[in-house]
Amino acid sequence: MILLFVFRDDNVLVTPIINALTTLSAPPKLCFQHTVLNLFGHLAQWFGKHPDYTDKALTIIAAALPVAKLSDPASWALQELSQFCRSHLTKYFHQLMSLLTGLDGQGLHEDEMESVSKATINILNEMPSNSQLSCLQELCAIMKRPLEKIIQNSKRPNGAQNGDPGSATQNLHVWLNNMGAVFKYLKVKSNKTAVAELINDVWPILGEVAVIYVQNNEVMEKVVRCLRYMIRFLGKESGLILLPIFAKFTDLYVTAQHSCILYLASVLIDEFGDLPVMKEGFTNMLESMCAPTFAILNSDNAVRQNPDIIEDFFRTCRRCAEKSIDILMTHPRLEDILKCSLICCGSNSHQAGHAVFAFWNSLIEYGSRNFNHRARLDNMIVTAGMGQEMVRKALRGVFADTCAVPDVALLLHDLQNYDSGLQYLPTWLDRALEQLPTPYHPSGDVSAMSNHVREFRHAILNPGSQDSKVAALSTFTNTYR
């Protein structure tokens, strides 16, 4: 591997070695082939400047892909070559399609097959627009066939359903990964409307896979991953064609509460939440997702056991606040959502806690901007006492997880902006500070010295930036602990 440490444009040294490696008369031992494939990957940029050797390297890589002990370096080398030699490799696109089809059932790992798919997409992205769409159709057809076959087999009486650890499920993982990789890396030069029609043929297949494997969390995550990349790729170009899949996954969440479905809901709201035509659908979606979520998060122990549900549910609620505050502020379950958030902010997962604080901040920021929603926001935060509970829970939680200091500081900053006349925040803060643990004694309690409390209160209530509140809260928690 000495070539990796020399100047890669040194043709005097590199060229004769590559020429020797690509013209070996007899297949070398596997360990040597492994080294050669890794070398090809590392020298992909060199091959990009020397296309005469690219064809020979590609032949060696293609021959190594079906070999179990060589598939990993071969798939990686192919991916690297596709980055730097894509214009030269466009003529091999259909051969790569055949190669991708032939690898089905060869036992390649998911990441290896995804590397091959990514290489194919890199080359597809380089193709002229007049042939790109037809090649994409060919690629999607290759992806669809094994999925349709798995669906048909699963419907038989002895078929593999609900994630039995058979080869069908393993193949399903591979092809779902491949499908996701296609739309993750795809860059289309032609009309996206034509691509939307193509994707419209794929969505029902993914929906059927989700229905069959609804109890299999890993399969559901991969299906949602595919849908996420498709939705992000199309954006608003997808229009109303997403409504059937949108309704189907809302129903599936009632059947099986996978956090990935909540994540998909947040993606949908992020992309389409500002479209008036989607308002009713998102309102109904949030209603359908509330009851199963509240049923799961019904105790402190359940909160600790389900951080993913908390994170994705409150991410969805936050997207509602940011993209269409009307959906959230007019929703009949908003009070229940806030009550649930007060329970969930005590999660021992930093990501889950962050999602709750982010939801609170967005609700306060966007809800207070709109005069029509201010009355309901005041009723919840002030009259119903939820503002007091937010401050109390936030100060309690920050001592359990000091990583939450920026989140708590932002909450206090937003509450100060919300209560610009400081009618309520000083009282909320005083009551929360009074409920902190008593001064330290041998039983293990911690203390908050009265002078530190006064300094902290002064820093929080005085006008200042969010950064100043982060500094004050950090100092206070360090002293307190």
CSV table of C-alpha atoms in Angstrom, one decimal:
chain,number,residue,atom,x,y,z
A,1,MET,CA,0.0,0.0,0.0
A,2,ILE,CA,3.0,2.3,-0.4
A,3,LEU,CA,1.2,4.0,-3.3
A,4,LEU,CA,-1.2,5.6,-0.9
A,5,PHE,CA,1.7,7.6,0.6
A,6,VAL,CA,3.1,8.9,-2.7
A,7,PHE,CA,1.9,11.7,-4.9
A,8,ARG,CA,-1.0,10.2,-6.8
A,9,ASP,CA,-0.2,12.0,-10.0
A,10,ASP,CA,3.2,10.5,-10.1
A,11,ASN,CA,2.7,8.6,-13.4
A,12,VAL,CA,6.2,7.3,-13.5
A,13,LEU,CA,5.5,5.2,-10.4
A,14,VAL,CA,1.8,4.6,-10.4
A,15,THR,CA,1.2,3.8,-14.1
A,16,PRO,CA,3.4,0.7,-14.5
A,17,ILE,CA,2.1,-0.8,-11.2
A,18,ILE,CA,-1.6,-0.3,-12.2
A,19,ASN,CA,-0.7,-1.7,-15.6
A,20,ALA,CA,0.8,-4.8,-14.0
A,21,LEU,CA,-2.2,-5.3,-11.7
A,22,THR,CA,-4.7,-5.1,-14.4
A,23,THR,CA,-3.0,-7.5,-16.8
A,24,LEU,CA,-2.2,-10.4,-14.5
A,25,SER,CA,-2.4,-13.7,-16.5
A,26,ALA,CA,-3.7,-15.8,-13.6
A,27,PRO,CA,-6.1,-14.9,-10.7
A,28,PRO,CA,-4.0,-14.1,-7.6
A,29,LYS,CA,-4.8,-15.3,-4.1
A,30,LEU,CA,-7.8,-13.7,-2.3
A,31,CYS,CA,-5.7,-11.7,0.1
A,32,PHE,CA,-3.8,-10.1,-2.8
A,33,GLN,CA,-7.1,-9.4,-4.7
A,34,HIS,CA,-8.4,-7.8,-1.5
A,35,THR,CA,-5.4,-5.5,-1.4
A,36,VAL,CA,-5.8,-4.7,-5.1
A,37,LEU,CA,-9.4,-3.7,-4.7
A,38,ASN,CA,-8.7,-1.4,-1.8
A,39,LEU,CA,-5.9,0.1,-3.9
A,40,PHE,CA,-8.3,0.7,-6.8
A,41,GLY,CA,-10.7,2.5,-4.4
A,42,HIS,CA,-8.0,4.7,-2.9
A,43,LEU,CA,-6.7,5.6,-6.4
A,44,ALA,CA,-10.2,6.4,-7.9
A,45,GLN,CA,-9.1,10.0,-8.5
A,46,TRP,CA,-6.1,8.8,-10.5
A,47,PHE,CA,-8.3,6.5,-12.6
A,48,GLY,CA,-10.5,9.5,-13.3
A,49,LYS,CA,-7.5,11.1,-15.0
A,50,HIS,CA,-6.5,7.9,-16.8
A,51,PRO,CA,-9.7,6.4,-18.3
A,52,ASP,CA,-7.6,3.9,-20.3
A,53,TYR,CA,-7.2,1.8,-17.2
A,54,THR,CA,-10.7,2.4,-15.8
A,55,ASP,CA,-12.2,-0.3,-18.0
A,56,LYS,CA,-9.8,-2.9,-16.8
A,57,ALA,CA,-10.3,-1.9,-13.2
A,58,LEU,CA,-14.0,-2.1,-13.5
A,59,THR,CA,-13.8,-5.6,-15.0
A,60,ILE,CA,-11.8,-6.8,-12.0
A,61,ILE,CA,-14.2,-5.2,-9.6
A,62,ALA,CA,-17.3,-6.7,-11.3
A,63,ALA,CA,-15.7,-10.1,-11.1
A,64,ALA,CA,-15.0,-9.7,-7.4
A,65,LEU,CA,-18.4,-8.5,-6.3
A,66,PRO,CA,-20.1,-12.0,-6.2
A,67,VAL,CA,-17.1,-13.4,-4.2
A,68,ALA,CA,-18.1,-13.5,-0.5
A,69,LYS,CA,-14.6,-12.5,0.8
A,70,LEU,CA,-14.1,-9.8,-1.8
A,71,SER,CA,-17.6,-8.2,-2.0
A,72,ASP,CA,-16.8,-5.6,0.7
A,73,PRO,CA,-13.7,-4.0,-0.9
A,74,ALA,CA,-15.2,-4.5,-4.4
A,75,SER,CA,-18.4,-2.6,-3.6
A,76,TRP,CA,-16.5,0.2,-2.0
A,77,ALA,CA,-14.0,0.5,-4.9
A,78,LEU,CA,-17.0,0.6,-7.3
A,79,GLN,CA,-18.5,3.4,-5.3
A,80,GLU,CA,-15.3,5.4,-5.3
A,81,LEU,CA,-14.7,4.9,-9.0
A,82,SER,CA,-18.3,6.2,-9.7
A,83,GLN,CA,-17.4,9.4,-7.9
A,84,PHE,CA,-14.4,10.3,-10.0
A,85,CYS,CA,-15.0,8.4,-13.3
A,86,ARG,CA,-18.7,8.8,-13.7
A,87,SER,CA,-18.6,10.5,-17.1
A,88,HIS,CA,-16.5,7.6,-18.4
A,89,LEU,CA,-18.7,4.9,-16.8
A,90,THR,CA,-22.0,6.1,-18.2
A,91,LYS,CA,-21.5,3.7,-21.1
A,92,TYR,CA,-21.6,0.8,-18.6
A,93,PHE,CA,-24.9,1.8,-17.0
A,94,HIS,CA,-26.9,-1.1,-18.4
A,95,GLN,CA,-24.1,-3.5,-17.6
A,96,LEU,CA,-24.3,-2.3,-14.0
A,97,MET,CA,-28.0,-2.8,-14.1
A,98,SER,CA,-27.4,-6.4,-15.1
A,99,LEU,CA,-24.8,-6.7,-12.4
A,100,LEU,CA,-27.2,-5.3,-9.7
A,101,THR,CA,-29.9,-7.8,-10.8
A,102,GLY,CA,-27.4,-10.7,-10.7
A,103,LEU,CA,-26.3,-9.8,-7.2
A,104,ASP,CA,-29.7,-10.6,-5.8
A,105,GLY,CA,-29.4,-13.7,-3.8
A,106,GLN,CA,-25.6,-13.6,-3.7
A,107,GLY,CA,-25.6,-12.9,0.1
A,108,LEU,CA,-24.1,-9.4,0.0
A,109,HIS,CA,-24.5,-7.4,3.1
A,110,GLU,CA,-26.9,-4.5,3.1
A,111,ASP,CA,-24.2,-1.8,3.1
A,112,GLU,CA,-22.4,-3.6,0.2
A,113,MET,CA,-25.5,-3.6,-1.9
A,114,GLU,CA,-26.2,0.0,-1.0
A,115,SER,CA,-22.7,0.9,-2.2
A,116,VAL,CA,-23.5,-0.7,-5.6
A,117,SER,CA,-26.8,1.2,-5.8
A,118,LYS,CA,-25.0,4.4,-4.9
A,119,ALA,CA,-22.4,3.8,-7.6
A,120,THR,CA,-25.2,3.2,-10.1
A,121,ILE,CA,-27.0,6.5,-9.1
A,122,ASN,CA,-23.7,8.4,-9.3
A,123,ILE,CA,-23.4,7.3,-12.9
A,124,LEU,CA,-27.1,8.0,-13.6
A,125,ASN,CA,-26.7,11.5,-12.4
A,126,GLU,CA,-24.1,12.1,-15.0
A,127,MET,CA,-26.3,11.0,-17.9
A,128,PRO,CA,-28.0,13.4,-20.3
A,129,SER,CA,-31.5,14.4,-19.4
A,130,ASN,CA,-33.0,12.8,-22.5
A,131,SER,CA,-31.9,9.3,-21.3
A,132,GLN,CA,-31.9,9.8,-17.6
A,133,LEU,CA,-35.6,9.2,-17.0
A,134,SER,CA,-35.7,5.9,-19.0
A,135,CYS,CA,-32.7,4.6,-17.1
A,136,LEU,CA,-34.3,5.6,-13.8
A,137,GLN,CA,-37.4,3.6,-14.9
A,138,GLU,CA,-35.2,0.6,-15.6
A,139,LEU,CA,-33.5,1.0,-12.2
A,140,CYS,CA,-36.8,1.2,-10.3
A,141,ALA,CA,-38.2,-1.8,-12.2
A,142,ILE,CA,-35.2,-3.8,-11.0
A,143,MET,CA,-35.9,-2.6,-7.4
A,144,LYS,CA,-39.6,-3.4,-7.6
A,145,ARG,CA,-39.3,-7.0,-8.9
A,146,PRO,CA,-37.8,-8.6,-5.7
A,147,LEU,CA,-40.2,-6.5,-3.5
A,148,GLU,CA,-43.2,-7.7,-5.5
A,149,LYS,CA,-41.9,-11.3,-5.3
A,150,ILE,CA,-41.5,-11.1,-1.5
A,151,ILE,CA,-45.0,-9.6,-1.2
A,152,GLN,CA,-46.5,-12.5,-3.2
A,153,ASN,CA,-44.6,-15.1,-1.2
A,154,SER,CA,-45.7,-13.6,2.1
A,155,LYS,CA,-49.4,-13.9,1.1
A,156,ARG,CA,-49.1,-17.6,0.7
A,157,PRO,CA,-50.2,-19.7,3.7
A,158,ASN,CA,-46.6,-20.7,4.5
A,159,GLY,CA,-45.1,-17.3,3.5
A,160,ALA,CA,-42.8,-15.3,5.7
A,161,GLN,CA,-44.8,-12.7,7.4
A,162,ASN,CA,-44.3,-10.2,10.2
A,163,GLY,CA,-40.5,-10.4,10.1
A,164,ASP,CA,-39.8,-14.2,10.4
A,165,PRO,CA,-36.0,-14.4,10.3
A,166,GLY,CA,-35.9,-16.1,6.9
A,167,SER,CA,-34.2,-15.2,3.7
A,168,ALA,CA,-37.3,-13.3,2.4
A,169,THR,CA,-37.0,-10.8,5.2
A,170,GLN,CA,-33.2,-10.5,4.7
A,171,ASN,CA,-33.7,-9.8,1.0
A,172,LEU,CA,-36.4,-7.3,1.9
A,173,HIS,CA,-34.0,-5.3,4.0
A,174,VAL,CA,-31.5,-5.3,1.1
A,175,TRP,CA,-33.9,-4.1,-1.6
A,176,LEU,CA,-35.5,-1.5,0.7
A,177,ASN,CA,-32.0,-0.1,1.4
A,178,ASN,CA,-31.4,0.0,-2.3
A,179,MET,CA,-34.6,1.8,-3.0
A,180,GLY,CA,-33.8,4.3,-0.3
A,181,ALA,CA,-30.3,4.9,-1.7
A,182,VAL,CA,-31.7,5.6,-5.2
A,183,PHE,CA,-33.7,8.6,-4.0
A,184,LYS,CA,-31.2,9.7,-1.4
A,185,TYR,CA,-28.5,10.3,-4.1
A,186,LEU,CA,-30.6,11.0,-7.2
A,187,LYS,CA,-30.2,14.3,-9.0
A,188,VAL,CA,-32.7,14.5,-11.8
A,189,LYS,CA,-32.1,16.9,-14.7
A,190,SER,CA,-35.5,16.2,-16.3
A,191,ASN,CA,-39.0,17.2,-15.3
A,192,LYS,CA,-39.8,16.1,-11.8
A,193,THR,CA,-43.4,15.6,-12.7
A,194,ALA,CA,-42.4,12.5,-14.7
A,195,VAL,CA,-40.4,11.2,-11.8
A,196,ALA,CA,-43.4,11.8,-9.5
A,197,GLU,CA,-45.4,9.6,-11.8
A,198,LEU,CA,-42.7,6.9,-11.6
A,199,ILE,CA,-42.6,7.2,-7.8
A,200,ASN,CA,-46.4,6.9,-7.7
A,201,ASP,CA,-46.0,3.4,-9.0
A,202,VAL,CA,-43.6,2.5,-6.2
A,203,TRP,CA,-45.5,3.9,-3.2
A,204,PRO,CA,-48.3,1.3,-3.3
A,205,ILE,CA,-45.6,-1.5,-3.1
A,206,LEU,CA,-44.0,0.1,-0.1
A,207,GLY,CA,-47.4,0.6,1.5
A,208,GLU,CA,-48.2,-3.1,1.0
A,209,VAL,CA,-44.9,-4.1,2.5
A,210,ALA,CA,-45.7,-2.0,5.5
A,211,VAL,CA,-49.1,-3.6,6.0
A,212,ILE,CA,-47.7,-7.1,5.8
A,213,TYR,CA,-44.7,-6.4,8.1
A,214,VAL,CA,-46.4,-3.9,10.3
A,215,GLN,CA,-45.2,-5.7,13.5
A,216,ASN,CA,-41.6,-5.7,12.3
A,217,ASN,CA,-39.9,-2.5,13.5
A,218,GLU,CA,-36.8,-2.9,11.4
A,219,VAL,CA,-38.7,-3.4,8.2
A,220,MET,CA,-41.0,-0.4,9.0
A,221,GLU,CA,-38.0,1.8,9.6
A,222,LYS,CA,-36.6,0.9,6.2
A,223,VAL,CA,-39.9,1.5,4.5
A,224,VAL,CA,-40.2,4.9,6.1
A,225,ARG,CA,-36.6,5.7,5.1
A,226,CYS,CA,-37.5,5.1,1.5
A,227,LEU,CA,-40.6,7.2,1.7
A,228,ARG,CA,-38.7,10.0,3.5
A,229,TYR,CA,-36.1,10.2,0.7
A,230,MET,CA,-38.8,10.1,-2.0
A,231,ILE,CA,-40.8,12.9,-0.3
A,232,ARG,CA,-37.7,15.0,0.3
A,233,PHE,CA,-36.6,14.5,-3.3
A,234,LEU,CA,-40.0,15.5,-4.8
A,235,GLY,CA,-40.9,18.2,-2.3
A,236,LYS,CA,-44.2,19.9,-3.2
A,237,GLU,CA,-44.0,18.3,-6.7
A,238,SER,CA,-45.5,15.2,-5.2
A,239,GLY,CA,-48.8,17.1,-4.6
A,240,LEU,CA,-51.8,15.1,-3.8
A,241,ILE,CA,-50.4,11.7,-4.9
A,242,LEU,CA,-49.0,11.2,-1.4
A,243,LEU,CA,-52.5,11.3,0.2
A,244,PRO,CA,-53.2,7.5,0.0
A,245,ILE,CA,-49.8,6.6,1.6
A,246,PHE,CA,-50.3,9.4,4.1
A,247,ALA,CA,-53.7,8.0,5.2
A,248,LYS,CA,-52.4,4.4,5.3
A,249,PHE,CA,-49.5,5.1,7.6
A,250,THR,CA,-51.7,7.1,9.9
A,251,ASP,CA,-53.9,4.0,10.2
A,252,LEU,CA,-50.9,1.7,10.7
A,253,TYR,CA,-49.7,3.8,13.7
A,254,VAL,CA,-53.0,2.9,15.5
A,255,THR,CA,-52.2,-0.8,14.9
A,256,ALA,CA,-48.5,-0.7,15.8
A,257,GLN,CA,-46.9,2.3,17.5
A,258,HIS,CA,-43.5,2.6,15.6
A,259,SER,CA,-41.7,5.8,16.2
A,260,CYS,CA,-40.6,5.9,12.6
A,261,ILE,CA,-44.2,6.5,11.6
A,262,LEU,CA,-44.2,9.6,13.8
A,263,TYR,CA,-40.9,10.6,12.1
A,264,LEU,CA,-42.6,10.3,8.7
A,265,ALA,CA,-45.4,12.5,10.0
A,266,SER,CA,-42.9,15.2,10.9
A,267,VAL,CA,-41.4,15.0,7.4
A,268,LEU,CA,-44.8,15.3,5.8
A,269,ILE,CA,-45.7,18.4,7.9
A,270,ASP,CA,-42.3,19.9,7.3
A,271,GLU,CA,-42.8,19.6,3.5
A,272,PHE,CA,-46.5,20.3,3.2
A,273,GLY,CA,-47.7,21.9,6.4
A,274,ASP,CA,-48.1,25.3,4.8
A,275,LEU,CA,-50.4,24.0,2.1
A,276,PRO,CA,-54.1,24.9,2.9
A,277,VAL,CA,-55.3,21.7,1.2
A,278,MET,CA,-53.4,19.6,3.7
A,279,LYS,CA,-54.7,21.3,6.8
A,280,GLU,CA,-57.6,19.0,7.4
A,281,GLY,CA,-55.5,15.9,6.8
A,282,PHE,CA,-52.8,16.9,9.2
A,283,THR,CA,-55.4,17.8,11.9
A,284,ASN,CA,-56.9,14.3,11.6
A,285,MET,CA,-53.5,12.7,11.5
A,286,LEU,CA,-52.5,14.4,14.8
A,287,GLU,CA,-55.8,13.3,16.3
A,288,SER,CA,-55.3,9.7,15.3
A,289,MET,CA,-51.7,9.7,16.7
A,290,CYS,CA,-52.5,11.3,20.0
A,291,ALA,CA,-54.5,8.5,21.6
A,292,PRO,CA,-52.0,5.6,21.0
A,293,THR,CA,-49.1,7.8,22.0
A,294,PHE,CA,-50.7,8.9,25.2
A,295,ALA,CA,-51.6,5.3,26.0
A,296,ILE,CA,-47.9,4.3,25.7
A,297,LEU,CA,-46.6,7.3,27.7
A,298,ASN,CA,-48.9,6.7,30.7
A,299,SER,CA,-46.3,6.5,33.5
A,300,ASP,CA,-42.8,7.6,34.5
A,301,ASN,CA,-41.5,4.1,33.7
A,302,ALA,CA,-43.1,4.1,30.2
A,303,VAL,CA,-41.5,7.5,29.6
A,304,ARG,CA,-38.1,6.1,30.4
A,305,GLN,CA,-38.6,3.1,28.1
A,306,ASN,CA,-39.9,4.9,25.0
A,307,PRO,CA,-37.5,7.8,24.3
A,308,ASP,CA,-37.9,7.4,20.5
A,309,ILE,CA,-41.7,7.8,20.7
A,310,ILE,CA,-41.2,11.0,22.7
A,311,GLU,CA,-38.6,12.4,20.4
A,312,ASP,CA,-40.6,11.7,17.2
A,313,PHE,CA,-44.0,12.7,18.6
A,314,PHE,CA,-42.9,16.1,19.8
A,315,ARG,CA,-40.8,16.7,16.7
A,316,THR,CA,-44.1,16.3,14.8
A,317,CYS,CA,-45.9,18.7,17.2
A,318,ARG,CA,-43.0,21.2,16.8
A,319,ARG,CA,-43.2,21.0,13.0
A,320,CYS,CA,-47.0,21.8,13.3
A,321,ALA,CA,-46.1,24.9,15.3
A,322,GLU,CA,-43.5,26.0,12.8
A,323,LYS,CA,-45.2,25.2,9.6
A,324,SER,CA,-48.9,25.7,10.4
A,325,ILE,CA,-49.6,27.0,13.9
A,326,ASP,CA,-53.3,27.1,13.1
A,327,ILE,CA,-53.4,23.3,13.0
A,328,LEU,CA,-51.9,23.1,16.5
A,329,MET,CA,-53.6,26.1,18.2
A,330,THR,CA,-57.1,25.0,17.0
A,331,HIS,CA,-56.6,21.3,17.7
A,332,PRO,CA,-58.9,19.9,20.4
A,333,ARG,CA,-56.0,17.8,21.9
A,334,LEU,CA,-53.6,20.6,22.4
A,335,GLU,CA,-54.0,20.8,26.2
A,336,ASP,CA,-53.5,17.0,26.3
A,337,ILE,CA,-50.4,17.3,24.3
A,338,LEU,CA,-49.0,19.9,26.6
A,339,LYS,CA,-49.9,17.8,29.7
A,340,CYS,CA,-48.1,14.8,28.1
A,341,SER,CA,-45.0,17.0,27.3
A,342,LEU,CA,-44.8,18.0,31.0
A,343,ILE,CA,-44.5,14.3,31.9
A,344,CYS,CA,-42.1,13.5,29.1
A,345,CYS,CA,-39.6,16.3,29.7
A,346,GLY,CA,-38.4,14.2,32.6
A,347,SER,CA,-37.1,11.5,30.2
A,348,ASN,CA,-33.5,10.3,30.9
A,349,SER,CA,-32.8,10.6,27.1
A,350,HIS,CA,-31.2,13.9,26.1
A,351,GLN,CA,-32.7,13.7,22.6
A,352,ALA,CA,-36.2,13.1,23.9
A,353,GLY,CA,-35.9,16.0,26.4
A,354,HIS,CA,-34.6,18.2,23.7
A,355,ALA,CA,-37.6,17.4,21.5
A,356,VAL,CA,-40.0,18.4,24.3
A,357,PHE,CA,-38.1,21.7,24.9
A,358,ALA,CA,-38.0,22.5,21.2
A,359,PHE,CA,-41.8,21.9,21.0
A,360,TRP,CA,-42.4,24.3,23.9
A,361,ASN,CA,-40.2,27.0,22.4
A,362,SER,CA,-41.9,26.7,19.0
A,363,LEU,CA,-45.3,26.8,20.5
A,364,ILE,CA,-44.6,29.9,22.6
A,365,GLU,CA,-42.8,31.7,19.8
A,366,TYR,CA,-45.3,31.0,16.9
A,367,GLY,CA,-48.4,30.9,19.1
A,368,SER,CA,-47.7,34.3,20.6
A,369,ARG,CA,-47.2,35.9,17.2
A,370,ASN,CA,-50.8,35.4,16.2
A,371,PHE,CA,-53.4,37.6,17.9
A,372,ASN,CA,-56.1,35.0,17.2
A,373,HIS,CA,-54.3,32.3,19.2
A,374,ARG,CA,-52.9,34.4,22.0
A,375,ALA,CA,-56.0,33.9,24.2
A,376,ARG,CA,-55.8,30.1,24.1
A,377,LEU,CA,-52.1,30.2,24.7
A,378,ASP,CA,-52.6,32.5,27.7
A,379,ASN,CA,-55.3,30.2,29.0
A,380,MET,CA,-53.0,27.2,28.9
A,381,ILE,CA,-49.7,28.8,30.0
A,382,VAL,CA,-51.1,31.2,32.6
A,383,THR,CA,-54.6,30.2,33.7
A,384,ALA,CA,-54.0,26.4,33.6
A,385,GLY,CA,-50.6,26.8,35.3
A,386,MET,CA,-48.6,25.1,32.6
A,387,GLY,CA,-46.1,27.9,32.4
A,388,GLN,CA,-45.3,27.4,36.1
A,389,GLU,CA,-44.9,23.6,35.5
A,390,MET,CA,-42.6,24.2,32.5
A,391,VAL,CA,-40.2,26.3,34.6
A,392,ARG,CA,-40.4,23.9,37.5
A,393,LYS,CA,-39.8,20.8,35.4
A,394,ALA,CA,-37.0,22.6,33.4
A,395,LEU,CA,-35.0,23.6,36.5
A,396,ARG,CA,-35.4,20.1,38.0
A,397,GLY,CA,-34.4,18.5,34.7
A,398,VAL,CA,-31.3,20.6,34.0
A,399,PHE,CA,-29.6,19.2,37.2
A,400,ALA,CA,-30.2,15.7,36.0
A,401,ASP,CA,-28.8,16.5,32.5
A,402,THR,CA,-26.5,19.5,32.2
A,403,CYS,CA,-26.5,19.0,28.4
A,404,ALA,CA,-30.0,20.5,28.6
A,405,VAL,CA,-28.7,23.9,29.7
A,406,PRO,CA,-29.1,25.5,26.2
A,407,ASP,CA,-32.6,24.2,25.9
A,408,VAL,CA,-33.7,25.4,29.4
A,409,ALA,CA,-32.0,28.8,28.8
A,410,LEU,CA,-33.9,29.2,25.5
A,411,LEU,CA,-37.1,28.3,27.2
A,412,LEU,CA,-36.6,30.9,29.9
A,413,HIS,CA,-35.6,33.4,27.2
A,414,ASP,CA,-38.8,32.7,25.2
A,415,LEU,CA,-41.0,32.9,28.3
A,416,GLN,CA,-39.4,36.3,29.1
A,417,ASN,CA,-40.3,37.5,25.6
A,418,TYR,CA,-43.8,36.0,25.9
A,419,ASP,CA,-44.3,37.7,29.4
A,420,SER,CA,-42.7,40.9,28.3
A,421,GLY,CA,-44.2,42.8,31.3
A,422,LEU,CA,-42.8,40.2,33.7
A,423,GLN,CA,-46.3,39.6,35.3
A,424,TYR,CA,-45.9,35.9,35.7
A,425,LEU,CA,-42.3,34.7,35.0
A,426,PRO,CA,-40.8,36.1,38.3
A,427,THR,CA,-43.4,34.2,40.3
A,428,TRP,CA,-42.9,31.0,38.3
A,429,LEU,CA,-39.2,31.3,38.8
A,430,ASP,CA,-39.4,32.0,42.5
A,431,ARG,CA,-41.7,29.0,43.1
A,432,ALA,CA,-39.5,26.7,41.1
A,433,LEU,CA,-36.4,27.8,43.0
A,434,GLU,CA,-38.2,27.2,46.3
A,435,GLN,CA,-38.9,23.7,45.3
A,436,LEU,CA,-35.3,22.8,44.6
A,437,PRO,CA,-33.7,20.3,47.1
A,438,THR,CA,-32.8,21.6,50.5
A,439,PRO,CA,-29.2,22.5,51.4
A,440,TYR,CA,-26.7,19.7,51.5
A,441,HIS,CA,-26.5,17.3,54.5
A,442,PRO,CA,-25.1,13.8,55.0
A,443,SER,CA,-28.1,12.1,53.5
A,444,GLY,CA,-26.9,13.3,50.1
A,445,ASP,CA,-29.1,16.3,49.2
A,446,VAL,CA,-27.5,19.2,47.3
A,447,SER,CA,-27.6,22.8,48.2
A,448,ALA,CA,-28.4,26.1,46.5
A,449,MET,CA,-26.9,29.0,48.5
A,450,SER,CA,-29.3,31.9,48.8
A,451,ASN,CA,-26.8,34.4,47.2
A,452,HIS,CA,-26.4,32.2,44.2
A,453,VAL,CA,-30.1,31.9,43.9
A,454,ARG,CA,-30.4,35.8,43.9
A,455,GLU,CA,-27.7,36.1,41.3
A,456,PHE,CA,-29.3,33.5,39.1
A,457,ARG,CA,-32.7,35.1,39.4
A,458,HIS,CA,-31.3,38.5,38.6
A,459,ALA,CA,-29.6,37.2,35.5
A,460,ILE,CA,-32.6,35.4,34.2
A,461,LEU,CA,-35.2,38.2,34.7
A,462,ASN,CA,-33.0,41.1,33.5
A,463,PRO,CA,-33.0,41.9,29.8
A,464,GLY,CA,-30.2,40.0,28.0
A,465,SER,CA,-29.4,37.7,25.2
A,466,GLN,CA,-30.0,33.9,25.2
A,467,ASP,CA,-26.2,33.4,25.6
A,468,SER,CA,-26.2,35.4,28.9
A,469,LYS,CA,-28.9,33.1,30.2
A,470,VAL,CA,-26.9,30.0,29.2
A,471,ALA,CA,-23.9,31.4,31.1
A,472,ALA,CA,-26.0,32.2,34.2
A,473,LEU,CA,-27.7,28.8,34.1
A,474,SER,CA,-24.4,27.0,33.7
A,475,THR,CA,-22.8,28.9,36.6
A,476,PHE,CA,-25.9,28.2,38.8
A,477,THR,CA,-26.0,24.5,38.0
A,478,ASN,CA,-22.2,24.0,38.6
A,479,THR,CA,-22.5,25.8,42.0
A,480,TYR,CA,-25.7,23.9,42.8
A,481,ARG,CA,-24.2,20.5,42.0
